[in-house]
Coordinates of C-alpha atoms in Angstrom, one line a residue:
Chain I
M1176 CA 0.0 -0.2 0.0
S1177 CA 1.8 3.1 -1.0
R1178 CA 1.1 6.2 1.1
S1179 CA -0.3 9.2 -0.5
K1180 CA 2.5 12.4 0.5
S1181 CA 0.4 14.0 3.3
T1182 CA 1.6 17.0 5.3
L1183 CA -0.7 16.5 8.4
R1184 CA 1.3 13.5 9.9
I1185 CA 3.5 13.5 12.7
G1186 CA 6.9 12.9 12.5
D1187 CA 7.7 14.3 8.3
Q1188 CA 9.6 17.4 8.8
P1189 CA 12.6 16.6 7.3
W1190 CA 15.3 16.9 10.7
V1191 CA 13.1 14.1 12.9
K1192 CA 12.9 11.8 9.7
W1193 CA 16.4 12.2 8.7
G1194 CA 17.0 12.0 12.5
L1195 CA 15.1 9.1 13.1
I1196 CA 16.2 6.9 9.7
T1197 CA 19.7 8.1 10.4
L1198 CA 19.4 6.1 14.1
A1199 CA 17.4 3.3 12.6
L1200 CA 20.1 2.6 9.9
S1201 CA 22.9 2.8 12.3
V1202 CA 21.5 0.5 15.1
T1203 CA 20.3 -2.1 12.4
I1204 CA 24.0 -1.6 10.9
L1205 CA 25.5 -2.5 14.7
L1206 CA 22.9 -5.2 15.8
L1207 CA 22.5 -7.0 12.4
V1208 CA 25.1 -6.1 9.4
I1209 CA 28.2 -6.2 11.3
P1210 CA 27.7 -9.3 13.4
L1211 CA 26.8 -10.7 10.0
V1212 CA 30.1 -9.7 8.4
L1213 CA 32.3 -11.2 11.1
I1214 CA 31.2 -14.3 10.4
F1215 CA 32.9 -14.6 7.2
V1216 CA 36.0 -12.5 8.3
E1217 CA 36.1 -14.6 10.9
A1218 CA 35.6 -17.6 8.5
F1219 CA 38.4 -16.1 5.8
S1220 CA 40.8 -14.8 8.0
E1221 CA 43.4 -17.5 7.7
G1222 CA 43.1 -17.4 3.8
A1223 CA 40.9 -19.1 1.2
Q1224 CA 43.2 -22.4 1.3
T1225 CA 41.9 -22.9 5.1
F1226 CA 38.4 -22.2 4.4
W1227 CA 38.5 -24.8 1.9
E1228 CA 40.0 -27.2 3.8
N1229 CA 38.1 -26.5 7.3
L1230 CA 35.3 -26.5 5.2
T1231 CA 36.1 -30.1 3.4
D1232 CA 37.5 -31.6 6.5
T1233 CA 35.5 -35.3 6.8
Y1234 CA 33.8 -34.4 10.1
T1235 CA 32.4 -31.0 8.4
L1236 CA 31.3 -32.7 5.3
H1237 CA 29.5 -35.7 7.3
A1238 CA 27.8 -32.8 9.9
I1239 CA 26.7 -31.2 6.5
G1240 CA 24.8 -34.5 5.3
L1241 CA 23.3 -35.3 8.5
T1242 CA 21.6 -32.0 8.7
L1243 CA 20.7 -31.6 5.4
F1244 CA 19.4 -35.0 5.8
V1245 CA 17.2 -33.9 8.9
A1246 CA 16.0 -31.3 7.1
A1247 CA 14.8 -32.8 4.5
L1248 CA 12.9 -35.3 6.4
T1249 CA 11.5 -32.7 8.7
V1250 CA 10.1 -30.5 5.9
P1251 CA 7.7 -32.7 4.3
I1252 CA 6.6 -34.3 7.6
N1253 CA 5.5 -31.1 8.7
L1254 CA 4.7 -29.8 5.7
V1255 CA 1.9 -32.6 5.2
F1256 CA 0.4 -32.4 9.3
G1257 CA 0.2 -28.5 8.7
V1258 CA -1.6 -28.9 5.3
F1259 CA -4.1 -31.5 7.6
L1260 CA -4.1 -29.5 10.8
A1261 CA -4.4 -26.0 9.0
W1262 CA -7.7 -27.9 7.1
L1263 CA -9.4 -29.7 10.1
V1264 CA -9.3 -26.2 12.3
T1265 CA -10.8 -24.0 9.2
R1266 CA -12.8 -26.0 7.3
F1267 CA -14.7 -27.7 10.3
E1268 CA -16.3 -26.8 13.6
F1269 CA -16.1 -29.0 16.2
P1270 CA -15.6 -29.3 20.3
G1271 CA -12.3 -29.0 21.3
R1272 CA -11.2 -26.7 18.3
K1273 CA -10.0 -23.8 20.1
V1274 CA -7.6 -25.9 22.6
L1275 CA -6.5 -27.6 19.1
I1276 CA -5.0 -24.4 17.7
T1277 CA -3.7 -23.2 21.4
L1278 CA -1.9 -26.7 21.5
I1279 CA 0.1 -26.2 18.6
D1280 CA 1.7 -23.4 20.0
I1281 CA 3.6 -24.8 22.7
P1282 CA 6.4 -26.0 20.6
F1283 CA 7.1 -21.9 20.6
A1284 CA 6.9 -21.3 24.1
V1285 CA 9.2 -24.3 25.2
S1286 CA 12.4 -23.2 25.9
P1287 CA 14.3 -26.0 23.2
V1288 CA 16.5 -27.8 26.6
V1289 CA 13.2 -28.5 27.8
A1290 CA 12.2 -30.1 24.5
G1291 CA 15.2 -31.5 24.1
L1292 CA 14.6 -33.2 27.9
L1293 CA 11.1 -34.3 26.9
Y1294 CA 12.1 -36.2 24.6
L1295 CA 15.0 -37.7 26.4
L1296 CA 12.4 -38.8 29.4
L1297 CA 10.6 -40.4 27.2
Y1298 CA 12.6 -42.4 24.4
G1299 CA 15.6 -42.3 26.8
S1300 CA 16.9 -45.9 27.8
N1301 CA 15.3 -44.7 31.1
G1302 CA 11.7 -43.5 29.8
W1303 CA 9.0 -45.6 29.9
L1304 CA 8.4 -45.9 26.0
G1305 CA 12.2 -46.0 25.9
S1306 CA 13.2 -48.9 28.0
W1307 CA 10.5 -50.8 26.2
L1308 CA 12.0 -50.0 22.7
M1309 CA 15.2 -50.9 23.8
D1310 CA 14.2 -54.3 24.1
Q1311 CA 13.3 -54.4 20.7
D1312 CA 16.5 -52.8 19.9
V1313 CA 15.8 -49.9 18.8
Q1314 CA 17.4 -46.9 19.7
L1315 CA 16.0 -43.6 18.9
M1316 CA 18.1 -41.5 22.0
F1317 CA 21.6 -40.6 20.8
A1318 CA 21.5 -41.1 16.9
W1319 CA 19.7 -39.6 14.1
P1320 CA 16.3 -40.5 14.8
G1321 CA 16.3 -39.1 17.9
I1322 CA 17.5 -35.5 16.1
L1323 CA 14.7 -35.8 13.9
L1324 CA 12.3 -36.4 16.3
V1325 CA 13.3 -33.1 17.8
T1326 CA 13.5 -31.0 15.1
V1327 CA 10.1 -32.3 14.4
F1328 CA 8.4 -31.2 17.2
V1329 CA 10.4 -27.4 17.5
T1330 CA 9.4 -26.9 13.7
C1331 CA 6.4 -28.4 13.8
P1332 CA 4.0 -24.8 14.2
F1333 CA 5.8 -23.1 11.1
V1334 CA 3.6 -24.4 8.2
A1335 CA 0.1 -24.5 10.3
R1336 CA 0.7 -21.4 11.5
E1337 CA 1.4 -19.6 8.4
L1338 CA -1.7 -21.6 6.8
I1339 CA -4.3 -21.4 9.5
P1340 CA -5.3 -17.2 8.9
L1341 CA -5.0 -17.3 5.7
M1342 CA -7.1 -20.1 5.2
Q1343 CA -9.3 -18.8 7.8
Q1344 CA -9.7 -15.4 5.6
Q1345 CA -10.7 -17.1 2.2
G1346 CA -13.0 -19.0 3.6
R1347 CA -14.6 -22.1 2.4
E1348 CA -17.2 -20.9 -0.1
E1349 CA -14.6 -21.8 -2.7
E1350 CA -14.5 -25.3 -1.9
E1351 CA -18.0 -26.2 -1.0
A1352 CA -19.0 -24.5 -4.5
G1353 CA -15.8 -27.5 -6.1
V1354 CA -18.0 -30.6 -4.3
V1355 CA -21.3 -29.5 -5.4
L1356 CA -19.6 -29.6 -8.6
G1357 CA -18.6 -32.9 -7.5
A1358 CA -15.2 -32.9 -7.2
S1359 CA -13.5 -35.6 -5.2
G1360 CA -11.1 -34.3 -1.8
W1361 CA -7.9 -34.8 -3.1
K1362 CA -9.1 -33.0 -6.8
L1363 CA -10.8 -30.3 -4.6
F1364 CA -7.6 -29.4 -3.1
R1365 CA -5.4 -29.9 -5.4
K1366 CA -7.6 -27.4 -7.9
V1367 CA -9.0 -25.1 -5.6
T1368 CA -7.1 -25.1 -2.0
L1369 CA -3.6 -25.3 -3.2
P1370 CA -3.5 -22.3 -5.5
N1371 CA -4.6 -19.9 -2.7
I1372 CA -2.4 -21.3 -0.8
Q1373 CA 0.8 -21.9 -2.2
W1374 CA 2.7 -18.5 -1.4
A1375 CA 2.3 -19.3 2.5
L1376 CA 3.0 -22.9 2.2
L1377 CA 6.2 -22.3 0.8
Y1378 CA 6.6 -19.7 3.4
G1379 CA 5.7 -22.4 6.2
V1380 CA 8.1 -24.5 4.1
I1381 CA 11.3 -22.2 4.1
L1382 CA 10.9 -21.0 8.5
T1383 CA 10.5 -24.7 8.7
N1384 CA 13.7 -25.8 6.4
A1385 CA 15.6 -22.8 8.1
R1386 CA 15.0 -23.6 12.0
A1387 CA 15.5 -27.2 11.1
V1388 CA 18.9 -26.3 10.1
G1389 CA 20.0 -24.3 12.6
E1390 CA 18.5 -25.9 16.0
F1391 CA 21.0 -26.2 18.7
G1392 CA 19.4 -26.2 21.9
A1393 CA 16.9 -29.2 21.6
V1394 CA 19.1 -31.4 19.4
S1395 CA 22.4 -31.2 21.7
V1396 CA 20.7 -32.8 24.6
V1397 CA 19.5 -35.8 22.6
S1398 CA 22.3 -35.9 20.3
G1399 CA 25.1 -37.3 22.2
N1400 CA 27.3 -35.2 20.4
I1401 CA 29.5 -38.4 18.4
R1402 CA 32.1 -36.4 16.0
G1403 CA 31.8 -38.0 12.5
E1404 CA 27.7 -39.9 13.9
T1405 CA 25.7 -37.6 15.4
N1406 CA 27.0 -34.0 15.3
T1407 CA 24.6 -31.6 13.1
L1408 CA 26.2 -28.4 11.5
P1409 CA 25.6 -26.2 14.7
L1410 CA 27.2 -29.0 16.9
H1411 CA 29.8 -28.8 14.9
V1412 CA 30.1 -25.3 15.5
E1413 CA 30.4 -25.5 19.0
L1414 CA 32.4 -28.3 19.3
L1415 CA 35.5 -26.9 17.0
Y1416 CA 34.4 -23.7 19.0
Q1417 CA 35.2 -25.3 22.2
D1418 CA 38.8 -27.4 20.6
Y1419 CA 39.8 -23.5 20.5
N1420 CA 39.3 -23.7 16.7
A1421 CA 37.9 -20.7 15.9
V1422 CA 38.6 -20.2 12.4
G1423 CA 37.1 -23.2 11.6
A1424 CA 34.1 -23.0 13.9
F1425 CA 33.3 -19.5 11.6
T1426 CA 33.6 -21.8 8.3
S1427 CA 30.7 -24.3 9.4
A1428 CA 29.0 -21.3 10.9
S1429 CA 29.2 -19.1 7.7
L1430 CA 27.7 -21.9 5.6
L1431 CA 24.6 -21.8 8.3
A1432 CA 24.8 -17.6 7.8
G1433 CA 24.9 -18.6 4.1
I1434 CA 21.5 -20.4 4.2
A1435 CA 20.1 -17.8 6.6
L1436 CA 20.8 -15.1 4.2
L1437 CA 18.7 -17.4 1.4
T1438 CA 16.1 -18.1 3.8
L1439 CA 15.8 -13.8 3.8
L1440 CA 15.7 -13.6 0.1
V1441 CA 13.5 -16.6 -0.4
K1442 CA 11.0 -15.1 2.1
G1443 CA 11.2 -11.4 0.7
F1444 CA 10.5 -12.8 -2.4
V1445 CA 7.3 -15.0 -1.0
E1446 CA 6.4 -12.2 0.9
W1447 CA 6.6 -9.8 -2.4
R1448 CA 4.8 -12.6 -4.4
Q1449 CA 1.7 -12.7 -1.4
S1450 CA 0.9 -9.1 -1.7
R1451 CA 0.9 -9.3 -5.0
Q1452 CA -1.4 -11.5 -5.5
R1453 CA -3.3 -10.0 -2.4
A1454 CA -3.3 -6.3 -2.8
P1455 CA -5.8 -5.4 0.0
L1456 CA -4.7 -7.8 3.1
S1457 CA -2.5 -5.9 5.1
D1458 CA -2.2 -8.1 7.8
Q1459 CA -0.2 -10.9 6.6
S1460 CA 2.5 -10.0 8.5
D1461 CA 4.1 -12.7 11.5
S1462 CA 7.0 -14.5 11.0
R1463 CA 8.8 -16.4 14.1
Chain J
M322 CA 1.0 -13.9 15.2
S323 CA -1.8 -15.0 17.1
T324 CA -3.1 -12.3 16.8
T325 CA -4.4 -13.1 13.4
V326 CA -5.3 -16.5 14.6
A327 CA -7.7 -15.1 17.6
G328 CA -9.1 -12.1 15.4
L329 CA -11.1 -14.2 12.8
S330 CA -14.1 -16.2 14.9
S331 CA -16.6 -15.1 13.2
A332 CA -16.1 -13.9 9.6
S333 CA -16.4 -16.6 7.1
R334 CA -18.2 -19.3 9.1
N335 CA -21.1 -22.0 8.0
K336 CA -23.8 -22.9 10.7
P337 CA -22.1 -25.5 13.1
G338 CA -22.9 -28.9 12.5
K339 CA -22.9 -28.7 8.5
R340 CA -20.1 -30.6 7.1
V341 CA -20.1 -30.3 3.3
L342 CA -16.3 -30.2 2.7
P343 CA -14.7 -34.1 2.7
G344 CA -11.9 -35.1 4.9
F345 CA -13.2 -34.5 8.1
A346 CA -12.3 -37.7 9.6
L347 CA -8.9 -37.9 8.1
S348 CA -7.6 -34.5 9.0
L349 CA -8.8 -35.1 12.3
G350 CA -7.1 -38.2 12.6
V351 CA -3.9 -37.6 11.3
S352 CA -3.9 -34.4 13.6
L353 CA -5.0 -35.4 16.7
L354 CA -2.3 -38.6 16.1
F355 CA 0.5 -36.3 15.2
I356 CA -0.4 -34.3 18.1
S357 CA -0.7 -36.8 20.5
L358 CA 3.1 -38.3 19.7
I359 CA 4.6 -35.4 19.1
L360 CA 3.7 -32.7 21.6
I361 CA 1.0 -34.7 24.2
L362 CA 3.2 -38.1 24.7
P363 CA 6.5 -36.2 25.7
I364 CA 5.2 -33.9 28.0
T365 CA 3.3 -36.8 30.2
G366 CA 6.9 -38.0 29.9
L367 CA 7.9 -35.2 32.4
I368 CA 4.8 -35.1 34.1
V369 CA 5.8 -39.1 35.3
Q370 CA 8.8 -38.1 36.1
T371 CA 8.6 -35.6 38.4
S372 CA 5.7 -37.6 39.7
G373 CA 8.1 -39.8 40.9
M374 CA 9.5 -37.2 43.4
S375 CA 8.2 -36.0 47.1
V376 CA 7.4 -32.6 47.3
A377 CA 10.1 -32.4 49.5
E378 CA 12.5 -33.9 47.1
Y379 CA 11.5 -31.7 44.3
W380 CA 11.1 -28.3 46.6
A381 CA 14.8 -29.1 47.3
V382 CA 15.7 -29.3 44.0
I383 CA 14.2 -26.4 42.6
S384 CA 14.7 -24.0 45.8
D385 CA 18.7 -24.8 45.3
E386 CA 20.4 -21.8 45.7
R387 CA 22.5 -22.2 42.6
V388 CA 18.9 -22.5 40.7
V389 CA 17.6 -19.9 42.2
A390 CA 20.7 -17.8 41.2
S391 CA 19.9 -19.1 37.4
Y392 CA 16.1 -18.0 37.7
K393 CA 17.2 -14.4 39.0
V394 CA 19.5 -14.4 36.2
T395 CA 17.9 -15.2 33.4
L396 CA 14.6 -13.2 34.9
W397 CA 16.4 -9.8 35.0
A398 CA 18.4 -10.3 31.7
A399 CA 15.3 -11.1 30.0
A400 CA 13.4 -8.1 31.2
I401 CA 16.3 -5.5 30.6
A402 CA 16.5 -7.7 27.1
S403 CA 12.8 -6.9 26.1
L404 CA 12.6 -3.9 27.4
F405 CA 15.7 -2.7 25.4
N406 CA 13.8 -4.5 22.1
G407 CA 11.0 -2.1 22.9
V408 CA 12.4 0.4 22.3
V409 CA 15.0 -0.3 19.3
G410 CA 12.0 -2.6 18.0
L411 CA 9.3 0.7 18.2
L412 CA 11.6 2.9 16.3
L413 CA 12.7 0.2 13.7
A414 CA 9.8 -0.4 13.0
W415 CA 8.4 3.1 12.7
V416 CA 11.1 4.0 10.4
L417 CA 10.0 1.1 8.2
V418 CA 6.4 2.0 8.0
R419 CA 6.5 5.8 7.7
Y420 CA 9.6 6.5 5.9
E421 CA 11.0 6.0 2.3
F422 CA 14.7 5.9 1.9
W423 CA 17.3 3.9 -0.2
G424 CA 17.7 0.6 1.0
K425 CA 14.6 0.2 3.2
R426 CA 13.9 -3.0 1.5
I427 CA 17.1 -4.5 2.6
V428 CA 16.6 -3.4 6.0
D429 CA 13.2 -4.6 6.4
A430 CA 14.2 -8.1 5.2
L431 CA 17.4 -8.3 7.5
M432 CA 14.8 -7.4 10.6
D433 CA 14.1 -11.3 10.4
L434 CA 18.0 -12.3 10.5
P435 CA 17.9 -13.4 14.1
F436 CA 15.6 -15.6 13.7
A437 CA 17.0 -17.2 10.4
L438 CA 20.3 -17.4 11.8
P439 CA 21.0 -20.4 13.9
T440 CA 21.3 -19.4 17.3
A441 CA 24.8 -21.1 17.9
V442 CA 25.9 -19.4 15.0
A443 CA 24.7 -15.5 16.8
G444 CA 26.6 -17.1 19.8
I445 CA 29.7 -17.6 18.9
T446 CA 29.6 -14.0 16.8
L447 CA 28.3 -12.2 19.8
A448 CA 31.4 -13.3 21.8
A449 CA 33.5 -12.9 19.0
L450 CA 32.5 -9.2 18.8
F451 CA 32.4 -8.4 22.8
S452 CA 35.3 -10.3 23.8
E453 CA 38.4 -8.2 24.7
G454 CA 40.0 -7.4 21.6
G455 CA 37.0 -7.7 19.8
W456 CA 35.2 -5.4 17.4
Y457 CA 33.1 -4.3 20.0
G458 CA 34.8 -5.2 22.9
E459 CA 38.2 -3.1 22.1
Y460 CA 36.0 -0.2 22.5
L461 CA 33.9 -0.9 25.1
A462 CA 36.8 -1.8 27.4
A463 CA 38.4 1.8 26.9
L464 CA 35.3 2.8 28.3
G465 CA 35.4 0.4 31.2
L466 CA 32.5 -1.9 30.3
E467 CA 32.8 -5.4 30.3
V468 CA 30.3 -7.6 28.4
A469 CA 31.5 -10.8 27.5
F470 CA 31.3 -13.8 29.7
T471 CA 29.5 -11.5 32.2
P472 CA 25.7 -11.1 32.8
L473 CA 25.4 -8.3 30.7
G474 CA 27.0 -10.2 27.7
I475 CA 23.1 -12.6 28.3
V476 CA 21.5 -9.2 27.5
V477 CA 23.1 -8.8 24.5
A478 CA 22.3 -12.4 23.6
M479 CA 18.9 -12.1 24.6
A480 CA 18.6 -8.9 22.7
F481 CA 19.7 -10.2 19.4
T482 CA 17.5 -13.3 19.3
S483 CA 14.2 -11.9 20.1
L484 CA 14.4 -8.3 18.5
P485 CA 11.7 -9.3 15.6
F486 CA 9.0 -9.9 17.7
V487 CA 8.5 -6.4 18.6
V488 CA 9.6 -5.3 15.2
R489 CA 7.1 -7.9 13.3
T490 CA 4.2 -7.5 16.2
V491 CA 4.5 -3.0 15.7
Q492 CA 5.1 -3.3 11.5
P493 CA 1.1 -4.7 11.1
V494 CA -0.6 -2.1 13.4
L495 CA 1.5 1.0 12.5
E496 CA 0.4 0.1 9.0
D497 CA -3.1 -0.1 9.4
L498 CA -3.5 3.0 11.8
A499 CA -6.4 5.1 10.6
P500 CA -4.6 8.8 9.8
E501 CA -8.4 10.9 10.7
D502 CA -7.3 11.5 14.3
E503 CA -3.9 12.1 13.5
E504 CA -4.5 14.8 11.2
A505 CA -7.5 16.5 13.1
A506 CA -5.2 16.9 16.0
V507 CA -2.0 18.1 13.9
S508 CA -4.4 20.3 11.7
M509 CA -5.3 22.1 15.1
G510 CA -1.6 22.5 16.2
A511 CA -0.8 19.5 18.3
S512 CA 3.1 19.3 18.7
D513 CA 4.2 15.8 17.3
W514 CA 5.4 14.7 20.7
T515 CA 1.8 15.2 22.5
V516 CA -0.1 13.8 18.9
F517 CA 2.3 10.7 19.2
R518 CA 2.0 10.4 23.0
R519 CA -1.7 11.0 23.1
I520 CA -3.2 9.6 19.9
L521 CA -1.0 7.3 18.5
F522 CA 0.8 5.5 21.3
P523 CA -2.9 4.1 23.0
S524 CA -3.4 2.4 19.8
L525 CA 0.1 0.9 19.5
W526 CA 0.9 0.2 22.9
P527 CA -1.0 -3.5 22.9
A528 CA 0.9 -4.5 20.2
L529 CA 4.3 -3.3 21.3
M530 CA 3.2 -4.9 24.8
T531 CA 2.6 -7.8 23.0
G532 CA 6.2 -8.0 21.3
I533 CA 7.3 -8.0 24.5
A534 CA 6.2 -10.5 26.1
L535 CA 7.2 -12.7 23.3
S536 CA 10.3 -11.0 23.2
F537 CA 10.5 -12.3 27.1
T538 CA 9.1 -15.6 26.6
R539 CA 11.8 -16.5 23.6
S540 CA 14.8 -14.7 25.9
L541 CA 13.3 -17.1 29.0
G542 CA 14.3 -20.2 27.1
E543 CA 17.0 -18.9 24.8
F544 CA 19.6 -21.2 25.1
G545 CA 22.1 -21.3 21.8
A546 CA 23.2 -18.2 21.3
V547 CA 23.5 -17.1 25.1
I548 CA 25.5 -19.7 26.3
F549 CA 28.4 -18.9 24.5
I550 CA 29.0 -15.3 25.1
A551 CA 27.6 -15.8 29.2
G552 CA 30.8 -17.6 30.9
N553 CA 28.6 -19.8 32.8
M554 CA 29.8 -19.0 36.2
P555 CA 27.9 -20.4 39.1
Y556 CA 25.7 -18.3 41.2
V557 CA 26.5 -15.2 38.0
S558 CA 26.6 -15.8 34.7
E559 CA 24.2 -19.2 34.7
I560 CA 20.9 -19.4 33.1
T561 CA 18.3 -21.6 33.6
S562 CA 18.0 -23.9 30.7
L563 CA 21.8 -23.8 31.2
M564 CA 21.2 -25.5 34.5
I565 CA 18.7 -28.1 33.3
F566 CA 21.6 -29.2 30.7
I567 CA 24.5 -29.2 33.6
R568 CA 22.1 -31.7 35.4
L569 CA 21.4 -33.9 32.6
Q570 CA 24.9 -33.8 31.9
E571 CA 25.3 -35.2 35.6
F572 CA 22.7 -38.1 34.5
D573 CA 20.7 -36.4 37.6
Y574 CA 17.3 -36.5 35.4
A575 CA 14.9 -36.3 38.1
A576 CA 16.7 -32.4 38.7
A577 CA 16.5 -31.8 35.5
S578 CA 13.0 -32.9 34.7
A579 CA 12.0 -30.3 38.4
I580 CA 13.6 -27.6 36.8
A581 CA 12.5 -27.9 33.8
S582 CA 9.1 -28.4 35.2
V583 CA 9.5 -24.7 36.5
V584 CA 10.6 -23.6 33.5
L585 CA 7.6 -25.4 31.2
M586 CA 5.1 -24.0 33.9
A587 CA 6.2 -20.4 33.6
S588 CA 6.2 -20.3 29.8
L589 CA 2.9 -22.1 29.7
V590 CA 1.6 -19.5 31.7
L591 CA 2.9 -16.5 30.1
L592 CA 1.4 -18.1 26.6
L593 CA -1.3 -17.8 27.4
A594 CA -1.5 -14.6 29.4
I595 CA -0.6 -13.6 25.9
N596 CA -3.0 -14.6 24.4
L597 CA -5.5 -13.8 26.7
W598 CA -4.9 -10.0 26.5
Q599 CA -4.5 -10.5 22.4
A600 CA -7.9 -11.9 22.6
R601 CA -9.4 -9.5 24.9
Y602 CA -7.5 -6.5 23.3
L603 CA -9.1 -7.2 19.7
R604 CA -12.2 -8.0 21.0
R605 CA -12.0 -3.9 22.1
L606 CA -10.7 -2.8 19.3
H607 CA -13.5 -4.6 17.1
G608 CA -15.8 -3.2 19.3
R609 CA -17.5 -6.6 20.3

């Protein structure tokens, strides 16, 4: 929405305006830009050769592989769940609907360490499900399935949270018309619902992926932190840092920062597409 | 984020009980199964674990001197960080909504950097910036200010990771503010500061408060960013999440769960309070 120039608004005198802009830009540079620059400066502080050696180190490559593997499983799991949940709470009335919407917020409110602990208690060798699984020779904790479980937990609200407000707003008239015309459930979703929610869906996926790649607290509780086995990229950053290998740590960190920047870029693009698709709606700005 | 969800109840809904659309049973089944496995079961695990303790044992763990010191540090640091974010976030949101300037889109996109950047990366970056001889630490040391490895470092880390909350909750409200009152007041000759204080601020502050509360909740649970810069000295700069982590490493699962149950309850109460507060504020806003 472009605002027409009006003189009857406060803060438009040049000195106020430029004073505030300068202040905001300084804050942004000090708080966000310089830290970002530091990551790359540190990573390359011993030259591109060392950077490359650090990057292609066996343990680093393994950490990259594990991180991508976990994210590649987390995203589709939460995508499917998010769509089903959003469909359920926006298309039907039933008792307990509000409770369900509130429950989905819990992973956001729970500290990551507590999230990890919850899973350790349940599926660990002392846990009541874990000891049974142990007898079946299934080990979830201190192995990749545990990492996957906690990652699914901490990222499960993202897709649903993007879809629910949008699908509420769009209402269900279009889909009901489709039913009247005899469309099957799957066809209805593919032809009517999906085109309406595709950008929000993509947005949710990007946020899920970013968090899945970067989760640290919850993963460090359940991973056991075995180099070359259960070490994800954020844990690898910590391990190297504790080893006083700062350059190596910042090399892995620069990779994660690169993913973060890519996330912001794609997010900006999706937001731009969304605002073009639905020009009059202006309250779609949450992001977590 | 819950703003949008809570606000939409009545707009587009049919008579209850009439289910035209397909997929109710399927989406209910998937959602309930998923939520039970991922959310409810692990939380039950925590309750089972803590219920094995006697009240005296439980109390002894959660009121241990070192643990109490960690509550205090966490609460204080989170409070200062979220107040800082309140001021800076309001400034950034204001500048992004009200003014046009070169690079605005980039600044807007950068606002989400703390959410996109993995917390471990944020942690080592801030530690490097503020440590002795770091880009910021050097100058701050000249002023006699020590940030890294002190409680002040905890505040810095918490402020960084939760900055987007205030910006992203205030921004849409500021955009949607009706200009009439402001224009009337300005045309009657009120000063900018008076108009802001008497007319804009009363409409903004519920959103501002929500942003600050979200920032506070997130700060309470923050782990990855904090532990690298905090120094983690018992009684001085140890946060509660770290206490849980330490108890886990000592294989004292009971103590870890007891402290975690305190953190979990505190965050759930906060989440509930924020949601209720938002619902009330939205009702007032929509005249219902």
